[in-house]
Amino acid sequence: MWSAPYDLSIDAARADALFASALQSSDEPSAVQVRQAIAAASSELGYMGCAGRVAQEYGEHPETAVRRMRWARTAVAGAFDGSPATCQRPPGIRASRSRSPRNRSAATCA
């Protein structure tokens, strides 16, 4: 069976992990809680597992998945300001990638 390539930026991988986590927007989580939830979900499911969970939710509940992903992307942006102190590369994303526009977000943590 053919499989489409799935190229994740760091922010997209983090948003997928937060989306797949148990953390809820109604909890009004702090940046620390967001980072902990991302770490827990990515550890448990792996980044591809988180992406799979996102796809499943979009298929089963598209109306709520859109709101949750919007919240996840906003929360990730707030929790990771891009400074070296907070930038953490997800497992499987190498620092040696080229700095082409496609990989620019992966290179910001180099």
PDB file of C-alpha atoms in Angstrom:
ATOM      1  CA  MET A   1       0.000   0.000   0.000  1.00  0.00           C
ATOM      2  CA  TRP A   2       1.321   3.442  -0.938  1.00  0.00           C
ATOM      3  CA  SER A   3       1.910   5.862   1.906  1.00  0.00           C
ATOM      4  CA  ALA A   4       2.032   9.638   1.500  1.00  0.00           C
ATOM      5  CA  PRO A   5       5.089  11.332   2.986  1.00  0.00           C
ATOM      6  CA  TYR A   6       4.375  13.338   6.098  1.00  0.00           C
ATOM      7  CA  ASP A   7       6.836  16.168   6.651  1.00  0.00           C
ATOM      8  CA  LEU A   8       6.383  17.767  10.065  1.00  0.00           C
ATOM      9  CA  SER A   9       7.691  21.120  11.122  1.00  0.00           C
ATOM     10  CA  ILE A  10       8.492  21.355  14.795  1.00  0.00           C
ATOM     11  CA  ASP A  11       5.465  23.569  15.460  1.00  0.00           C
ATOM     12  CA  ALA A  12       3.159  21.220  13.547  1.00  0.00           C
ATOM     13  CA  ALA A  13       4.487  18.208  15.464  1.00  0.00           C
ATOM     14  CA  ARG A  14       3.994  20.033  18.749  1.00  0.00           C
ATOM     15  CA  ALA A  15       0.451  21.072  17.787  1.00  0.00           C
ATOM     16  CA  ASP A  16      -0.381  17.478  16.812  1.00  0.00           C
ATOM     17  CA  ALA A  17       0.986  16.226  20.145  1.00  0.00           C
ATOM     18  CA  LEU A  18      -0.967  18.818  22.108  1.00  0.00           C
ATOM     19  CA  PHE A  19      -4.101  18.025  20.097  1.00  0.00           C
ATOM     20  CA  ALA A  20      -3.658  14.317  20.948  1.00  0.00           C
ATOM     21  CA  SER A  21      -2.999  15.003  24.637  1.00  0.00           C
ATOM     22  CA  ALA A  22      -5.543  14.961  27.437  1.00  0.00           C
ATOM     23  CA  LEU A  23      -5.035  18.676  28.116  1.00  0.00           C
ATOM     24  CA  GLN A  24      -8.130  20.772  27.439  1.00  0.00           C
ATOM     25  CA  SER A  25      -8.398  24.408  26.426  1.00  0.00           C
ATOM     26  CA  SER A  26     -10.926  24.897  29.237  1.00  0.00           C
ATOM     27  CA  ASP A  27      -8.115  24.072  31.693  1.00  0.00           C
ATOM     28  CA  GLU A  28      -6.452  27.344  30.604  1.00  0.00           C
ATOM     29  CA  PRO A  29      -3.041  25.645  30.821  1.00  0.00           C
ATOM     30  CA  SER A  30       0.205  27.474  31.475  1.00  0.00           C
ATOM     31  CA  ALA A  31       3.145  27.254  29.067  1.00  0.00           C
ATOM     32  CA  VAL A  32       4.745  24.678  31.361  1.00  0.00           C
ATOM     33  CA  GLN A  33       1.606  22.515  31.291  1.00  0.00           C
ATOM     34  CA  VAL A  34       1.463  22.772  27.499  1.00  0.00           C
ATOM     35  CA  ARG A  35       5.098  21.652  27.172  1.00  0.00           C
ATOM     36  CA  GLN A  36       4.513  18.790  29.627  1.00  0.00           C
ATOM     37  CA  ALA A  37       1.414  17.630  27.743  1.00  0.00           C
ATOM     38  CA  ILE A  38       3.323  17.702  24.444  1.00  0.00           C
ATOM     39  CA  ALA A  39       6.178  15.703  25.953  1.00  0.00           C
ATOM     40  CA  ALA A  40       3.799  13.128  27.446  1.00  0.00           C
ATOM     41  CA  ALA A  41       1.745  12.650  24.263  1.00  0.00           C
ATOM     42  CA  SER A  42       4.783  12.427  21.998  1.00  0.00           C
ATOM     43  CA  SER A  43       6.426   9.978  24.379  1.00  0.00           C
ATOM     44  CA  GLU A  44       3.339   7.788  24.554  1.00  0.00           C
ATOM     45  CA  LEU A  45       2.208   7.911  20.916  1.00  0.00           C
ATOM     46  CA  GLY A  46       5.236   9.134  18.983  1.00  0.00           C
ATOM     47  CA  TYR A  47       4.880  12.013  16.569  1.00  0.00           C
ATOM     48  CA  MET A  48       3.360   9.867  13.837  1.00  0.00           C
ATOM     49  CA  GLY A  49       0.885   8.433  16.354  1.00  0.00           C
ATOM     50  CA  CYS A  50      -0.138  11.958  17.333  1.00  0.00           C
ATOM     51  CA  ALA A  51      -0.621  12.836  13.658  1.00  0.00           C
ATOM     52  CA  GLY A  52      -2.734   9.703  13.280  1.00  0.00           C
ATOM     53  CA  ARG A  53      -4.886  10.713  16.238  1.00  0.00           C
ATOM     54  CA  VAL A  54      -5.395  14.150  14.661  1.00  0.00           C
ATOM     55  CA  ALA A  55      -6.456  12.541  11.369  1.00  0.00           C
ATOM     56  CA  GLN A  56      -8.860  10.230  13.171  1.00  0.00           C
ATOM     57  CA  GLU A  57     -10.502  13.112  15.022  1.00  0.00           C
ATOM     58  CA  TYR A  58     -10.839  15.165  11.832  1.00  0.00           C
ATOM     59  CA  GLY A  59     -12.550  12.172  10.234  1.00  0.00           C
ATOM     60  CA  GLU A  60     -14.908  11.453  13.118  1.00  0.00           C
ATOM     61  CA  HIS A  61     -15.540  14.935  14.561  1.00  0.00           C
ATOM     62  CA  PRO A  62     -14.445  17.588  12.050  1.00  0.00           C
ATOM     63  CA  GLU A  63     -16.471  20.355  13.675  1.00  0.00           C
ATOM     64  CA  THR A  64     -14.690  20.035  17.032  1.00  0.00           C
ATOM     65  CA  ALA A  65     -11.301  19.056  15.593  1.00  0.00           C
ATOM     66  CA  VAL A  66     -10.961  22.405  13.842  1.00  0.00           C
ATOM     67  CA  ARG A  67     -11.476  24.311  17.107  1.00  0.00           C
ATOM     68  CA  ARG A  68      -9.106  22.042  19.010  1.00  0.00           C
ATOM     69  CA  MET A  69      -6.349  22.388  16.407  1.00  0.00           C
ATOM     70  CA  ARG A  70      -6.748  26.171  16.375  1.00  0.00           C
ATOM     71  CA  TRP A  71      -6.342  26.152  20.158  1.00  0.00           C
ATOM     72  CA  ALA A  72      -3.371  23.747  19.962  1.00  0.00           C
ATOM     73  CA  ARG A  73      -1.540  25.909  17.404  1.00  0.00           C
ATOM     74  CA  THR A  74      -2.147  29.051  19.477  1.00  0.00           C
ATOM     75  CA  ALA A  75      -1.037  27.334  22.696  1.00  0.00           C
ATOM     76  CA  VAL A  76       2.131  26.000  21.049  1.00  0.00           C
ATOM     77  CA  ALA A  77       2.993  29.466  19.751  1.00  0.00           C
ATOM     78  CA  GLY A  78       2.576  30.853  23.265  1.00  0.00           C
ATOM     79  CA  ALA A  79       4.512  28.084  24.995  1.00  0.00           C
ATOM     80  CA  PHE A  80       7.516  28.117  22.644  1.00  0.00           C
ATOM     81  CA  ASP A  81       8.819  31.558  21.833  1.00  0.00           C
ATOM     82  CA  GLY A  82      11.636  30.175  19.667  1.00  0.00           C
ATOM     83  CA  SER A  83      14.449  31.165  21.995  1.00  0.00           C
ATOM     84  CA  PRO A  84      17.202  28.581  22.518  1.00  0.00           C
ATOM     85  CA  ALA A  85      16.161  28.072  26.143  1.00  0.00           C
ATOM     86  CA  THR A  86      12.697  26.812  25.196  1.00  0.00           C
ATOM     87  CA  CYS A  87      13.333  25.273  21.788  1.00  0.00           C
ATOM     88  CA  GLN A  88      13.317  21.479  21.944  1.00  0.00           C
ATOM     89  CA  ARG A  89      13.649  19.321  18.865  1.00  0.00           C
ATOM     90  CA  PRO A  90      11.173  16.436  18.659  1.00  0.00           C
ATOM     91  CA  PRO A  91      12.730  12.975  18.368  1.00  0.00           C
ATOM     92  CA  GLY A  92      13.550  12.085  14.787  1.00  0.00           C
ATOM     93  CA  ILE A  93      14.149  15.645  13.597  1.00  0.00           C
ATOM     94  CA  ARG A  94      17.857  16.135  12.988  1.00  0.00           C
ATOM     95  CA  ALA A  95      19.765  19.367  13.348  1.00  0.00           C
ATOM     96  CA  SER A  96      21.760  18.569  10.222  1.00  0.00           C
ATOM     97  CA  ARG A  97      18.849  19.237   7.851  1.00  0.00           C
ATOM     98  CA  SER A  98      19.380  21.865   5.216  1.00  0.00           C
ATOM     99  CA  ARG A  99      18.088  25.349   5.881  1.00  0.00           C
ATOM    100  CA  SER A 100      15.872  25.411   2.824  1.00  0.00           C
ATOM    101  CA  PRO A 101      12.496  27.167   3.201  1.00  0.00           C
ATOM    102  CA  ARG A 102      10.830  23.779   3.608  1.00  0.00           C
ATOM    103  CA  ASN A 103      13.025  22.879   6.601  1.00  0.00           C
ATOM    104  CA  ARG A 104      13.460  26.350   8.045  1.00  0.00           C
ATOM    105  CA  SER A 105      11.395  25.655  11.175  1.00  0.00           C
ATOM    106  CA  ALA A 106      13.392  22.499  11.899  1.00  0.00           C
ATOM    107  CA  ALA A 107      16.596  24.487  11.549  1.00  0.00           C
ATOM    108  CA  THR A 108      15.575  27.123  14.098  1.00  0.00           C
ATOM    109  CA  CYS A 109      16.477  24.745  16.902  1.00  0.00           C
ATOM    110  CA  ALA A 110      19.929  23.965  15.535  1.00  0.00           C
TER     111      ALA A 110
END
